Every structure is written in structure tokens, then in C-alpha cells.
């Protein structure tokens, strides 16, 4: 599966458009991760726990989007956009949404 942020795939011609596909992941941060990240915030530096959670959520959202495109018969997704949002009363949830247009290229 070709996944690109561009509106076309260089060297390929788009022959079919299947519509917009999405992959959404809502990930919660548990107490231990929140505590560890809080220490990084207090002492300074990067939060490896939050960075890992963000990486996992983004990878899962992209994989889900690719699966949905493949189920439609697409072999590429163009115009991909990834959005991030924090949710919940205490902002303890992270939502990652990947979206793009499923297409078939030759």
C-alpha cells in the first residue's frame, strides 16, 4: 500500500477513486505513565512514555486506515492527513485520526 501526503503518486496514474478513509485511535494514559511523564515535566526533558504512546497511536491509526482502504480494493492512499486531539475531563485521552483518499493506481 502506497501512503502519501501528496495528491498523486509519482510514476503512477490514478484509475479509481474509492472515497475518503479514516483510521481513528483513542488512547488513554494510565496512572503510571502519567506519573512518569509528570516527573519529566517537573525535572525537564523529554517524556519517553508520552512519546511512545503517541508513536503507537499514530501507527495504529495509519494501519487501520490502510486496512479500510484495502477492503475497498485500493492500493494507495493519497492526500493523507494526521490530526491529534486531547479528550476527557482531565485531558487524559489522546485521539489520533489519519485520513486520506483511497485510490487504485497503475
Backbone as ProteinMPNN parsed JSONL, in Angstrom:
{"seq_chain_A": "XXXXXXXXXXXXXXXXXXXXXXXXXXXXXXXXXXXXXXXXXXXXXXXXXXXXXXXXXXXXXXXXXXXXXXXXXXXXXXXXXXXXXXXXXXXXXXXXXXXXXXXXXX", "coords_chain_A": {"N_chain_A": [[0.845, -1.182, 0.0], [0.67, 2.107, -0.975], [1.202, 5.071, 0.709], [0.68, 8.43, 0.94], [1.206, 11.958, 1.431], [0.83, 13.613, -0.646], [-1.197, 14.73, -3.511], [-1.135, 12.946, -5.583], [0.496, 10.031, -7.019], [3.73, 9.766, -7.751], [4.901, 8.672, -10.88], [2.856, 6.92, -11.23], [-0.502, 6.318, -12.347], [-3.644, 7.404, -11.325], [-6.473, 5.444, -11.34], [-8.901, 4.732, -10.227], [-11.103, 6.054, -7.796], [-11.943, 5.624, -4.463], [-13.0, 6.934, -2.335], [-13.0, 8.73, 0.83], [-11.013, 7.547, 3.479], [-10.623, 6.548, 6.886], [-8.696, 6.257, 9.892], [-8.954, 5.779, 13.225], [-7.841, 6.304, 16.517], [-8.227, 6.128, 19.945], [-6.54, 6.739, 22.76], [-5.789, 5.985, 26.067], [-4.018, 7.341, 28.844], [-2.433, 5.767, 31.4], [-2.208, 5.756, 35.042], [0.48, 5.247, 35.877], [2.047, 5.889, 33.612], [1.283, 8.567, 33.383], [2.261, 9.602, 35.774], [5.041, 9.169, 35.458], [5.51, 10.782, 33.21], [4.879, 13.204, 34.359], [7.05, 13.565, 36.081], [9.077, 14.015, 34.219], [8.149, 16.435, 33.256], [8.396, 18.003, 35.533], [11.178, 17.89, 36.157], [12.266, 18.506, 33.76], [13.117, 17.941, 30.273], [12.535, 15.32, 27.816], [9.533, 13.386, 27.459], [9.532, 10.162, 27.442], [7.582, 8.209, 27.807], [5.122, 9.394, 27.02], [5.818, 10.044, 24.398], [6.183, 7.489, 23.301], [3.584, 6.484, 23.539], [2.247, 8.22, 21.808], [3.515, 7.593, 19.367], [2.729, 4.881, 19.085], [-0.074, 5.181, 18.91], [-0.326, 6.726, 16.572], [0.793, 4.977, 14.646], [-1.062, 2.864, 14.812], [-3.415, 4.161, 13.961], [-2.753, 4.798, 11.299], [-2.371, 2.196, 10.276], [-4.965, 1.141, 10.568], [-6.363, 2.81, 8.809], [-5.149, 2.068, 6.379], [-5.999, -0.627, 6.24], [-8.756, -0.301, 5.919], [-8.807, 0.992, 3.442], [-7.707, -0.997, 1.794], [-9.706, -2.92, 2.002], [-11.61, -1.787, 0.404], [-10.543, -2.161, -2.051], [-8.452, -0.596, -2.826], [-5.07, 0.38, -3.679], [-3.502, 2.354, -2.855], [-3.211, 5.374, -0.88], [-3.935, 8.701, -1.021], [-3.196, 12.181, -0.294], [-2.936, 12.193, 2.514], [-3.638, 12.985, 5.89], [-2.87, 13.69, 9.25], [-4.279, 14.03, 12.384], [-4.283, 15.301, 15.741], [-5.684, 15.153, 18.987], [-6.617, 16.05, 22.289], [-8.624, 14.547, 24.752], [-11.322, 14.136, 27.129], [-12.234, 14.755, 30.569], [-10.064, 15.375, 32.154], [-8.138, 15.705, 30.277], [-6.882, 13.303, 29.678], [-6.922, 11.535, 27.591], [-5.876, 10.601, 24.349], [-6.515, 11.329, 21.041], [-5.967, 10.146, 17.845], [-6.241, 10.738, 14.468], [-6.143, 9.487, 11.252], [-6.458, 10.304, 7.887], [-7.411, 10.054, 4.427], [-7.565, 9.787, 0.807], [-8.713, 6.927, -0.683], [-7.395, 5.123, -3.358], [-6.926, 3.529, -6.591], [-4.031, 2.722, -8.23], [-2.109, 2.526, -11.247]], "CA_chain_A": [[0.0, 0.0, 0.0], [1.374, 3.391, -1.027], [0.541, 6.079, 1.537], [1.4, 9.673, 0.702], [0.509, 13.208, 1.724], [0.639, 14.327, -1.908], [-2.467, 14.391, -4.156], [-0.911, 11.946, -6.631], [1.629, 9.142, -6.769], [4.672, 9.963, -8.845], [5.184, 7.489, -11.663], [1.65, 6.098, -11.312], [-1.721, 7.006, -12.759], [-4.807, 7.012, -10.524], [-7.535, 4.992, -12.241], [-10.148, 4.63, -9.478], [-11.2, 6.724, -6.504], [-12.881, 4.89, -3.621], [-13.517, 7.808, -1.283], [-12.172, 9.047, 1.998], [-10.886, 6.511, 4.501], [-10.146, 7.045, 8.176], [-8.242, 5.376, 10.953], [-9.038, 6.542, 14.469], [-7.406, 5.626, 17.741], [-8.313, 6.904, 21.181], [-5.632, 6.057, 23.674], [-5.752, 6.543, 27.413], [-2.734, 7.288, 29.543], [-2.724, 5.281, 32.751], [-1.611, 6.486, 36.161], [1.941, 5.093, 35.915], [2.599, 6.71, 32.522], [1.039, 9.968, 33.709], [3.201, 9.953, 36.847], [6.384, 9.234, 34.864], [5.555, 11.978, 32.37], [4.89, 14.336, 35.282], [8.433, 13.743, 36.542], [9.801, 14.67, 33.127], [7.685, 17.807, 33.217], [8.943, 18.693, 36.707], [12.634, 17.984, 36.084], [12.663, 18.925, 32.41], [13.484, 16.867, 29.356], [11.5, 14.695, 27.003], [8.749, 12.338, 28.099], [9.585, 8.955, 26.608], [6.322, 7.474, 27.924], [4.134, 10.038, 26.149], [6.278, 9.902, 23.014], [5.895, 6.114, 22.886], [2.132, 6.387, 23.395], [1.919, 8.952, 20.587], [4.003, 6.783, 18.249], [1.865, 3.707, 18.959], [-1.397, 5.611, 18.453], [-0.199, 7.136, 15.168], [0.993, 3.756, 13.853], [-2.324, 2.131, 14.789], [-4.365, 4.911, 13.125], [-2.345, 4.602, 9.901], [-2.638, 0.798, 9.915], [-6.411, 0.993, 10.428], [-6.73, 3.488, 7.572], [-4.695, 1.206, 5.283], [-6.882, -1.801, 6.193], [-10.041, 0.121, 5.364], [-8.595, 1.255, 2.016], [-7.514, -2.293, 1.135], [-11.013, -3.576, 1.951], [-12.332, -1.174, -0.711], [-9.864, -2.519, -3.289], [-7.422, 0.407, -3.124], [-3.672, 0.009, -3.473], [-2.804, 3.57, -2.425], [-3.989, 6.418, -0.22], [-3.313, 9.995, -1.306], [-3.681, 13.306, 0.495], [-3.044, 11.759, 3.914], [-3.525, 13.992, 6.945], [-2.934, 13.114, 10.596], [-4.685, 15.02, 13.376], [-4.148, 14.905, 17.136], [-6.6, 15.87, 19.872], [-6.714, 15.517, 23.643], [-10.017, 14.413, 25.143], [-11.588, 13.741, 28.505], [-12.358, 15.857, 31.53], [-8.729, 15.719, 32.651], [-7.247, 15.63, 29.108], [-6.107, 12.083, 29.821], [-7.089, 10.671, 26.421], [-5.291, 11.121, 23.125], [-7.153, 10.82, 19.832], [-5.194, 10.33, 16.617], [-7.044, 10.411, 13.296], [-5.463, 9.508, 9.956], [-7.451, 10.295, 6.819], [-6.907, 10.259, 3.085], [-8.43, 9.279, -0.248], [-8.338, 5.595, -1.172], [-7.369, 5.086, -4.817], [-6.192, 2.426, -7.237], [-3.032, 3.244, -9.167], [-1.42, 1.585, -12.16]], "C_chain_A": [[0.888, 1.242, 0.0], [0.557, 4.39, -0.219], [1.348, 7.364, 1.411], [0.545, 10.887, 1.051], [0.228, 14.003, 0.448], [-0.675, 13.911, -2.572], [-2.349, 13.358, -5.276], [0.283, 11.09, -6.236], [2.551, 9.241, -7.976], [4.975, 8.639, -9.548], [4.002, 6.555, -11.816], [0.48, 6.968, -11.756], [-2.865, 6.487, -11.901], [-5.936, 6.669, -11.487], [-8.889, 4.859, -11.541], [-10.028, 5.373, -8.159], [-12.274, 6.005, -5.697], [-13.446, 5.729, -2.479], [-12.548, 7.969, -0.128], [-12.188, 7.869, 2.97], [-10.261, 7.12, 5.753], [-9.583, 5.907, 9.009], [-8.232, 6.206, 12.218], [-8.595, 5.684, 15.647], [-7.586, 6.597, 18.896], [-7.555, 6.112, 22.229], [-5.635, 6.761, 25.021], [-4.366, 6.402, 28.007], [-3.027, 6.877, 30.973], [-1.937, 6.049, 33.812], [-0.088, 6.424, 36.141], [2.59, 5.947, 34.825], [2.435, 8.192, 32.827], [2.01, 10.445, 34.792], [4.616, 10.117, 36.3], [6.533, 10.477, 34.003], [5.585, 13.23, 33.235], [6.278, 14.607, 35.831], [9.271, 14.43, 35.47], [9.416, 16.14, 33.039], [8.307, 18.615, 34.357], [10.447, 18.936, 36.572], [13.133, 18.469, 34.725], [13.035, 17.725, 31.559], [12.276, 16.298, 28.636], [10.8, 13.594, 27.785], [8.692, 11.128, 27.178], [8.265, 8.188, 26.665], [5.251, 8.079, 27.027], [4.53, 9.915, 24.686], [5.979, 8.504, 22.48], [4.401, 5.922, 22.654], [1.672, 7.074, 22.11], [2.333, 8.164, 19.347], [3.106, 5.571, 18.015], [0.487, 4.081, 18.412], [-1.358, 6.013, 16.978], [-0.037, 5.92, 14.261], [-0.303, 2.971, 13.722], [-3.354, 2.823, 13.903], [-4.029, 4.739, 11.646], [-2.648, 3.177, 9.433], [-4.136, 0.562, 9.709], [-6.897, 1.644, 9.134], [-6.344, 2.641, 6.357], [-5.593, -0.023, 5.135], [-8.225, -1.451, 5.567], [-9.921, 0.402, 3.866], [-8.455, -0.054, 1.248], [-8.848, -3.034, 1.003], [-11.881, -3.022, 0.817], [-11.734, -1.554, -2.068], [-8.772, -1.549, -3.687], [-6.026, -0.178, -2.94], [-2.83, 1.221, -3.087], [-3.781, 4.486, -1.698], [-3.238, 7.72, -0.45], [-3.919, 11.072, -0.416], [-3.826, 13.001, 1.968], [-2.795, 12.922, 4.871], [-3.662, 13.277, 8.279], [-3.253, 14.236, 11.57], [-4.587, 14.431, 14.771], [-5.082, 15.759, 17.981], [-6.523, 15.24, 21.255], [-8.172, 15.577, 24.071], [-10.118, 14.082, 26.618], [-11.587, 14.933, 29.438], [-11.006, 16.297, 32.081], [-7.68, 15.687, 31.543], [-6.364, 14.399, 29.139], [-6.217, 11.124, 28.647], [-6.496, 11.374, 25.206], [-6.019, 10.493, 21.951], [-6.262, 11.17, 18.637], [-6.071, 9.861, 15.465], [-6.181, 10.545, 12.05], [-6.549, 9.44, 8.892], [-6.783, 10.557, 5.472], [-7.899, 9.691, 2.087], [-7.888, 7.951, -0.755], [-8.449, 5.579, -2.693], [-6.734, 3.791, -5.3], [-5.312, 3.055, -8.302], [-2.525, 2.134, -10.077], [-0.099, 2.184, -12.568]], "O_chain_A": [[1.748, 1.404, 0.866], [-0.645, 4.537, -0.439], [2.537, 7.398, 1.727], [-0.683, 10.843, 0.973], [-0.537, 14.966, 0.476], [-1.22, 12.857, -2.244], [-3.357, 12.946, -5.85], [0.982, 11.374, -5.263], [2.188, 8.845, -9.084], [5.264, 7.628, -8.908], [4.116, 5.51, -12.457], [0.477, 8.184, -11.566], [-3.042, 5.277, -11.761], [-6.315, 7.476, -12.336], [-9.924, 4.873, -12.207], [-8.994, 5.329, -7.493], [-13.386, 5.798, -6.183], [-14.299, 5.251, -1.731], [-11.445, 7.422, -0.118], [-13.233, 7.279, 3.242], [-9.482, 8.071, 5.685], [-9.957, 4.746, 8.842], [-7.563, 7.238, 12.275], [-8.932, 4.504, 15.75], [-7.15, 7.746, 18.829], [-7.89, 4.969, 22.538], [-5.5, 7.982, 25.098], [-3.637, 5.458, 27.705], [-3.778, 7.551, 31.679], [-1.1, 6.892, 33.489], [0.572, 7.439, 36.365], [3.567, 6.649, 35.084], [3.337, 8.986, 32.563], [2.517, 11.564, 34.727], [5.308, 11.079, 36.631], [7.561, 11.151, 34.054], [6.242, 14.211, 32.886], [6.649, 15.764, 36.026], [10.073, 15.315, 35.768], [10.264, 16.993, 32.777], [8.696, 19.768, 34.171], [10.934, 20.035, 36.835], [14.308, 18.803, 34.577], [13.242, 16.626, 32.072], [11.146, 16.745, 28.83], [11.391, 12.955, 28.655], [7.89, 11.085, 26.244], [7.868, 7.577, 25.673], [4.54, 7.346, 26.339], [3.675, 9.705, 23.826], [5.565, 8.355, 21.33], [3.996, 5.274, 21.688], [0.802, 6.561, 21.407], [1.572, 8.081, 18.382], [2.76, 5.266, 16.874], [-0.055, 3.384, 17.555], [-2.266, 5.672, 16.221], [-0.672, 5.848, 13.209], [-0.615, 2.466, 12.644], [-4.088, 2.158, 13.172], [-4.929, 4.553, 10.827], [-3.128, 2.978, 8.317], [-4.53, -0.14, 8.777], [-7.749, 1.088, 8.441], [-7.126, 2.513, 5.414], [-5.914, -0.417, 4.014], [-8.765, -2.222, 4.775], [-10.834, 0.085, 3.103], [-9.024, -0.203, 0.167], [-9.088, -3.701, -0.003], [-12.78, -3.707, 0.329], [-12.34, -1.303, -3.11], [-8.216, -1.664, -4.779], [-5.822, -1.103, -2.154], [-1.605, 1.135, -3.001], [-4.996, 4.395, -1.869], [-2.058, 7.836, -0.119], [-5.004, 10.904, 0.141], [-4.748, 13.501, 2.613], [-1.878, 13.722, 4.688], [-4.476, 12.364, 8.42], [-2.582, 15.269, 11.583], [-4.779, 13.231, 14.971], [-5.25, 16.95, 17.719], [-6.379, 14.024, 21.376], [-8.871, 16.549, 23.783], [-9.119, 13.784, 27.272], [-11.015, 15.981, 29.137], [-10.826, 17.463, 32.433], [-6.481, 15.647, 31.819], [-5.223, 14.44, 28.679], [-5.671, 10.022, 28.693], [-6.605, 12.591, 25.061], [-6.133, 9.27, 21.868], [-5.863, 12.319, 18.448], [-6.58, 8.74, 15.473], [-5.566, 11.586, 11.818], [-7.457, 8.614, 8.981], [-5.733, 11.195, 5.393], [-8.95, 9.177, 2.469], [-6.744, 7.864, -1.2], [-9.473, 5.974, -3.25], [-6.1, 3.06, -4.539], [-5.775, 3.813, -9.154], [-2.518, 0.959, -9.711], [0.648, 1.571, -13.33]]}, "name": "protein", "num_of_chains": 1, "seq": "XXXXXXXXXXXXXXXXXXXXXXXXXXXXXXXXXXXXXXXXXXXXXXXXXXXXXXXXXXXXXXXXXXXXXXXXXXXXXXXXXXXXXXXXXXXXXXXXXXXXXXXXXX"}
